[in-house]
Amino acid sequence: MESKKRVIRICMGSSCYSRGNGQNAELLQHLMDTGTLDGDTVVSEVSGTLCEGLCREGPIVIIDEVVHRQVTPILLADLLAGTVKE
Ligand code: FES
């Protein structure tokens, strides 16, 4: 079975960082270190961005070009695992 690769951009602007993307970044780093999330999903690329202009709706995480708002670490893990709809 082919792995599903995810390309993730995480807003590292000061608002998103202080509202939770610091923790989300740590989770993504862990996933990059271990290589997989659930055996089928691979975090293939993670990059940080500057403010996306959506501070009020942050923390902002963009997964495969889809913008996600108010992303907690639990929601991020669920989004990557595909257990919640994107
Ligand atoms: S700091 Fe993330 S949208 Fe502004």
Short mmCIF file of N, CA, C and O and ligand atoms in Angstrom, two decimals:
data_model
loop_
_atom_site.label_atom_id
_atom_site.label_comp_id
_atom_site.label_asym_id
_atom_site.label_seq_id
_atom_site.Cartn_x
_atom_site.Cartn_y
_atom_site.Cartn_z
N MET A 1 0.84 -1.18 0.00
CA MET A 1 0.00 0.00 0.00
C MET A 1 0.88 1.24 0.00
O MET A 1 1.83 1.34 0.76
N GLU A 2 0.54 2.19 -0.86
CA GLU A 2 1.36 3.38 -0.99
C GLU A 2 1.05 4.36 0.14
O GLU A 2 -0.10 4.56 0.51
N SER A 3 2.09 4.98 0.69
CA SER A 3 1.92 5.95 1.75
C SER A 3 1.36 7.25 1.20
O SER A 3 1.64 7.63 0.07
N LYS A 4 0.58 7.92 2.02
CA LYS A 4 0.06 9.23 1.65
C LYS A 4 0.99 10.28 2.21
O LYS A 4 1.15 10.39 3.43
N LYS A 5 1.60 11.07 1.34
CA LYS A 5 2.54 12.08 1.78
C LYS A 5 1.82 13.41 1.98
O LYS A 5 0.97 13.79 1.18
N ARG A 6 2.16 14.08 3.05
CA ARG A 6 1.54 15.37 3.37
C ARG A 6 2.58 16.47 3.36
O ARG A 6 3.67 16.31 3.91
N VAL A 7 2.22 17.58 2.73
CA VAL A 7 3.08 18.75 2.72
C VAL A 7 2.43 19.80 3.61
O VAL A 7 1.27 20.18 3.40
N ILE A 8 3.17 20.23 4.61
CA ILE A 8 2.59 21.08 5.66
C ILE A 8 3.36 22.40 5.76
O ILE A 8 4.59 22.41 5.77
N ARG A 9 2.58 23.47 5.85
CA ARG A 9 3.16 24.78 6.14
C ARG A 9 2.53 25.27 7.44
O ARG A 9 1.32 25.23 7.59
N ILE A 10 3.35 25.68 8.35
CA ILE A 10 2.87 26.12 9.65
C ILE A 10 3.23 27.59 9.84
O ILE A 10 4.38 27.98 9.61
N CYS A 11 2.24 28.38 10.23
CA CYS A 11 2.48 29.82 10.43
C CYS A 11 3.29 30.01 11.71
O CYS A 11 2.86 29.60 12.78
N MET A 12 4.43 30.64 11.56
CA MET A 12 5.29 30.90 12.72
C MET A 12 5.29 32.38 13.07
O MET A 12 6.21 32.86 13.77
N GLY A 13 4.28 33.10 12.61
CA GLY A 13 4.11 34.48 13.05
C GLY A 13 3.87 34.51 14.55
O GLY A 13 3.45 33.51 15.15
N SER A 14 4.11 35.65 15.17
CA SER A 14 4.06 35.71 16.64
C SER A 14 2.70 35.35 17.20
O SER A 14 2.61 34.68 18.24
N SER A 15 1.61 35.75 16.55
CA SER A 15 0.28 35.45 17.06
C SER A 15 0.03 33.94 17.02
O SER A 15 -0.37 33.34 18.02
N CYS A 16 0.22 33.33 15.88
CA CYS A 16 -0.01 31.88 15.77
C CYS A 16 0.93 31.10 16.67
O CYS A 16 0.53 30.10 17.28
N TYR A 17 2.17 31.54 16.74
CA TYR A 17 3.14 30.80 17.57
C TYR A 17 2.69 30.79 19.02
O TYR A 17 2.67 29.76 19.67
N SER A 18 2.29 31.97 19.52
CA SER A 18 1.90 32.06 20.94
C SER A 18 0.56 31.40 21.21
O SER A 18 0.28 30.99 22.33
N ARG A 19 -0.27 31.26 20.20
CA ARG A 19 -1.59 30.66 20.38
C ARG A 19 -1.60 29.15 20.19
O ARG A 19 -2.64 28.53 20.27
N GLY A 20 -0.46 28.57 19.90
CA GLY A 20 -0.44 27.11 19.82
C GLY A 20 0.46 26.51 18.76
O GLY A 20 0.74 25.31 18.79
N ASN A 21 0.93 27.31 17.80
CA ASN A 21 1.76 26.69 16.77
C ASN A 21 3.15 26.33 17.28
O ASN A 21 3.86 25.56 16.63
N GLY A 22 3.53 26.85 18.45
CA GLY A 22 4.77 26.38 19.05
C GLY A 22 4.65 24.89 19.38
O GLY A 22 5.54 24.09 19.06
N GLN A 23 3.52 24.53 19.98
CA GLN A 23 3.27 23.10 20.30
C GLN A 23 3.07 22.30 19.02
O GLN A 23 3.53 21.16 18.91
N ASN A 24 2.35 22.88 18.06
CA ASN A 24 2.12 22.16 16.80
C ASN A 24 3.45 21.90 16.09
O ASN A 24 3.64 20.83 15.49
N ALA A 25 4.35 22.86 16.15
CA ALA A 25 5.67 22.68 15.54
C ALA A 25 6.43 21.53 16.20
O ALA A 25 7.11 20.75 15.53
N GLU A 26 6.31 21.43 17.54
CA GLU A 26 6.97 20.33 18.24
C GLU A 26 6.39 18.99 17.82
O GLU A 26 7.12 18.01 17.62
N LEU A 27 5.05 18.93 17.65
CA LEU A 27 4.42 17.70 17.19
C LEU A 27 4.91 17.34 15.79
O LEU A 27 5.25 16.18 15.52
N LEU A 28 4.96 18.32 14.91
CA LEU A 28 5.42 18.05 13.54
C LEU A 28 6.88 17.60 13.53
O LEU A 28 7.25 16.70 12.76
N GLN A 29 7.69 18.20 14.39
CA GLN A 29 9.10 17.78 14.48
C GLN A 29 9.19 16.32 14.91
O GLN A 29 9.97 15.54 14.36
N HIS A 30 8.34 15.96 15.88
CA HIS A 30 8.32 14.57 16.34
C HIS A 30 7.91 13.63 15.19
O HIS A 30 8.51 12.58 14.99
N LEU A 31 6.90 14.04 14.43
CA LEU A 31 6.45 13.20 13.32
C LEU A 31 7.53 13.08 12.25
O LEU A 31 7.70 12.02 11.64
N MET A 32 8.26 14.17 12.02
CA MET A 32 9.34 14.12 11.04
C MET A 32 10.45 13.19 11.54
O MET A 32 11.04 12.44 10.77
N ASP A 33 10.71 13.23 12.85
CA ASP A 33 11.77 12.40 13.42
C ASP A 33 11.42 10.92 13.33
O ASP A 33 12.27 10.07 13.07
N THR A 34 10.14 10.61 13.58
CA THR A 34 9.73 9.20 13.59
C THR A 34 9.34 8.72 12.20
O THR A 34 9.28 7.52 11.97
N GLY A 35 9.02 9.66 11.30
CA GLY A 35 8.78 9.29 9.91
C GLY A 35 7.33 9.04 9.56
O GLY A 35 6.93 9.28 8.43
N THR A 36 6.54 8.55 10.49
CA THR A 36 5.16 8.23 10.13
C THR A 36 4.22 8.65 11.24
O THR A 36 4.60 8.84 12.39
N LEU A 37 2.96 8.75 10.88
CA LEU A 37 1.93 9.05 11.86
C LEU A 37 1.14 7.79 12.17
O LEU A 37 0.99 7.41 13.30
N ASP A 38 0.64 7.14 11.14
CA ASP A 38 -0.21 5.97 11.37
C ASP A 38 0.19 4.78 10.50
O ASP A 38 -0.55 3.85 10.36
N GLY A 39 1.35 4.87 9.91
CA GLY A 39 1.80 3.78 9.05
C GLY A 39 1.51 4.03 7.59
O GLY A 39 2.24 3.59 6.73
N ASP A 40 0.43 4.77 7.31
CA ASP A 40 0.08 5.08 5.93
C ASP A 40 0.36 6.53 5.57
O ASP A 40 0.52 6.87 4.42
N THR A 41 0.39 7.36 6.59
CA THR A 41 0.59 8.79 6.37
C THR A 41 2.01 9.17 6.72
O THR A 41 2.49 8.86 7.80
N VAL A 42 2.68 9.83 5.79
CA VAL A 42 4.05 10.28 6.01
C VAL A 42 4.08 11.79 5.91
O VAL A 42 3.56 12.37 4.96
N VAL A 43 4.66 12.43 6.92
CA VAL A 43 4.86 13.87 6.84
C VAL A 43 6.11 14.08 6.00
O VAL A 43 7.21 13.84 6.45
N SER A 44 5.92 14.48 4.74
CA SER A 44 7.05 14.50 3.82
C SER A 44 7.75 15.85 3.79
O SER A 44 8.92 15.91 3.43
N GLU A 45 7.04 16.91 4.14
CA GLU A 45 7.67 18.21 4.05
C GLU A 45 6.99 19.16 5.03
O GLU A 45 5.77 19.25 5.06
N VAL A 46 7.78 19.86 5.82
CA VAL A 46 7.24 20.86 6.75
C VAL A 46 8.06 22.13 6.57
O VAL A 46 9.29 22.09 6.52
N SER A 47 7.34 23.23 6.47
CA SER A 47 8.05 24.51 6.41
C SER A 47 7.27 25.53 7.23
O SER A 47 6.06 25.40 7.43
N GLY A 48 7.98 26.52 7.71
CA GLY A 48 7.36 27.60 8.46
C GLY A 48 7.10 28.78 7.54
O GLY A 48 7.81 28.99 6.56
N THR A 49 6.04 29.51 7.84
CA THR A 49 5.73 30.70 7.06
C THR A 49 5.67 31.90 8.00
O THR A 49 5.56 31.75 9.21
N LEU A 50 5.70 33.07 7.43
CA LEU A 50 5.46 34.27 8.20
C LEU A 50 3.95 34.46 8.28
O LEU A 50 3.19 33.65 7.74
N CYS A 51 3.51 35.50 8.93
CA CYS A 51 2.08 35.73 9.13
C CYS A 51 1.30 35.58 7.84
O CYS A 51 1.64 36.15 6.80
N GLU A 52 0.23 34.78 7.92
CA GLU A 52 -0.62 34.53 6.76
C GLU A 52 -1.76 35.54 6.66
O GLU A 52 -2.62 35.43 5.79
N GLY A 53 -1.81 36.50 7.58
CA GLY A 53 -2.86 37.50 7.56
C GLY A 53 -4.19 37.02 8.13
O GLY A 53 -5.23 37.62 7.90
N LEU A 54 -4.14 35.92 8.87
CA LEU A 54 -5.36 35.34 9.46
C LEU A 54 -5.21 35.20 10.97
O LEU A 54 -5.72 34.26 11.57
N CYS A 55 -4.54 36.15 11.60
CA CYS A 55 -4.18 36.03 13.01
C CYS A 55 -5.37 35.73 13.91
O CYS A 55 -5.28 34.92 14.82
N ARG A 56 -6.48 36.38 13.67
CA ARG A 56 -7.66 36.18 14.53
C ARG A 56 -8.18 34.75 14.48
O ARG A 56 -8.92 34.33 15.36
N GLU A 57 -7.84 34.04 13.43
CA GLU A 57 -8.35 32.67 13.26
C GLU A 57 -7.28 31.63 13.54
O GLU A 57 -7.50 30.44 13.33
N GLY A 58 -6.12 32.08 14.03
CA GLY A 58 -5.02 31.16 14.27
C GLY A 58 -5.22 30.29 15.50
O GLY A 58 -6.18 30.48 16.24
N PRO A 59 -4.33 29.35 15.68
CA PRO A 59 -3.14 29.07 14.89
C PRO A 59 -3.51 28.49 13.51
O PRO A 59 -4.42 27.68 13.39
N ILE A 60 -2.76 28.92 12.51
CA ILE A 60 -2.99 28.51 11.14
C ILE A 60 -1.99 27.43 10.73
O ILE A 60 -0.78 27.59 10.93
N VAL A 61 -2.50 26.35 10.17
CA VAL A 61 -1.66 25.30 9.59
C VAL A 61 -2.23 24.97 8.21
O VAL A 61 -3.44 24.79 8.07
N ILE A 62 -1.38 24.92 7.22
CA ILE A 62 -1.80 24.65 5.84
C ILE A 62 -1.30 23.26 5.47
O ILE A 62 -0.10 23.00 5.49
N ILE A 63 -2.24 22.38 5.17
CA ILE A 63 -1.90 21.00 4.82
C ILE A 63 -2.31 20.76 3.38
O ILE A 63 -3.49 20.88 3.04
N ASP A 64 -1.35 20.46 2.56
CA ASP A 64 -1.60 20.22 1.13
C ASP A 64 -2.45 21.35 0.54
O ASP A 64 -3.44 21.10 -0.17
N GLU A 65 -2.06 22.57 0.85
CA GLU A 65 -2.66 23.80 0.31
C GLU A 65 -4.05 24.12 0.89
O GLU A 65 -4.69 25.06 0.46
N VAL A 66 -4.53 23.34 1.85
CA VAL A 66 -5.80 23.64 2.51
C VAL A 66 -5.49 24.35 3.83
O VAL A 66 -4.74 23.84 4.66
N VAL A 67 -6.09 25.54 4.01
CA VAL A 67 -5.85 26.34 5.21
C VAL A 67 -6.74 25.84 6.34
O VAL A 67 -7.96 25.75 6.19
N HIS A 68 -6.12 25.54 7.48
CA HIS A 68 -6.86 25.10 8.67
C HIS A 68 -6.68 26.15 9.75
O HIS A 68 -5.57 26.64 9.97
N ARG A 69 -7.79 26.46 10.42
CA ARG A 69 -7.81 27.52 11.42
C ARG A 69 -7.98 26.93 12.82
O ARG A 69 -8.54 25.86 12.97
N GLN A 70 -7.51 27.66 13.82
CA GLN A 70 -7.65 27.27 15.22
C GLN A 70 -7.19 25.81 15.43
O GLN A 70 -7.91 24.99 16.00
N VAL A 71 -6.01 25.53 14.95
CA VAL A 71 -5.48 24.16 14.98
C VAL A 71 -4.78 23.89 16.31
O VAL A 71 -3.78 24.53 16.65
N THR A 72 -5.33 22.95 17.04
CA THR A 72 -4.69 22.45 18.27
C THR A 72 -3.84 21.24 17.90
O THR A 72 -4.03 20.65 16.83
N PRO A 73 -2.94 20.82 18.79
CA PRO A 73 -2.17 19.60 18.48
C PRO A 73 -3.07 18.38 18.25
O PRO A 73 -2.77 17.55 17.39
N ILE A 74 -4.16 18.28 19.01
CA ILE A 74 -5.06 17.14 18.82
C ILE A 74 -5.72 17.20 17.44
O ILE A 74 -5.79 16.19 16.72
N LEU A 75 -6.19 18.39 17.07
CA LEU A 75 -6.80 18.54 15.74
C LEU A 75 -5.77 18.27 14.65
O LEU A 75 -6.07 17.62 13.65
N LEU A 76 -4.56 18.75 14.83
CA LEU A 76 -3.51 18.52 13.83
C LEU A 76 -3.26 17.03 13.64
O LEU A 76 -3.18 16.55 12.51
N ALA A 77 -3.16 16.31 14.73
CA ALA A 77 -2.95 14.85 14.63
C ALA A 77 -4.12 14.20 13.93
O ALA A 77 -3.94 13.31 13.07
N ASP A 78 -5.35 14.64 14.24
CA ASP A 78 -6.53 14.07 13.59
C ASP A 78 -6.57 14.41 12.10
O ASP A 78 -6.93 13.57 11.27
N LEU A 79 -6.20 15.63 11.76
CA LEU A 79 -6.18 16.02 10.34
C LEU A 79 -5.18 15.18 9.56
O LEU A 79 -5.48 14.69 8.47
N LEU A 80 -4.02 14.96 10.15
CA LEU A 80 -3.00 14.18 9.46
C LEU A 80 -3.37 12.70 9.37
O LEU A 80 -3.03 12.03 8.42
N ALA A 81 -4.09 12.24 10.37
CA ALA A 81 -4.50 10.84 10.38
C ALA A 81 -5.75 10.61 9.52
O ALA A 81 -6.12 9.48 9.23
N GLY A 82 -6.39 11.73 9.13
CA GLY A 82 -7.59 11.62 8.31
C GLY A 82 -8.82 11.23 9.09
O GLY A 82 -9.82 10.80 8.51
N THR A 83 -8.78 11.41 10.41
CA THR A 83 -9.93 11.03 11.23
C THR A 83 -10.93 12.17 11.35
O THR A 83 -12.01 11.97 11.89
N VAL A 84 -10.58 13.35 10.88
CA VAL A 84 -11.55 14.44 10.75
C VAL A 84 -11.47 14.94 9.31
O VAL A 84 -10.43 14.85 8.66
N LYS A 85 -12.60 15.44 8.83
CA LYS A 85 -12.67 15.91 7.44
C LYS A 85 -11.91 17.22 7.31
O LYS A 85 -12.02 18.10 8.15
N GLU A 86 -11.15 17.37 6.22
CA GLU A 86 -10.39 18.60 5.99
C GLU A 86 -11.24 19.63 5.27
O GLU A 86 -12.02 19.35 4.47
S1 FES B 1 0.60 35.10 12.88
FE1 FES B 1 -0.34 33.44 11.85
S2 FES B 1 -1.84 34.39 10.62
FE2 FES B 1 -0.83 36.04 11.58
#
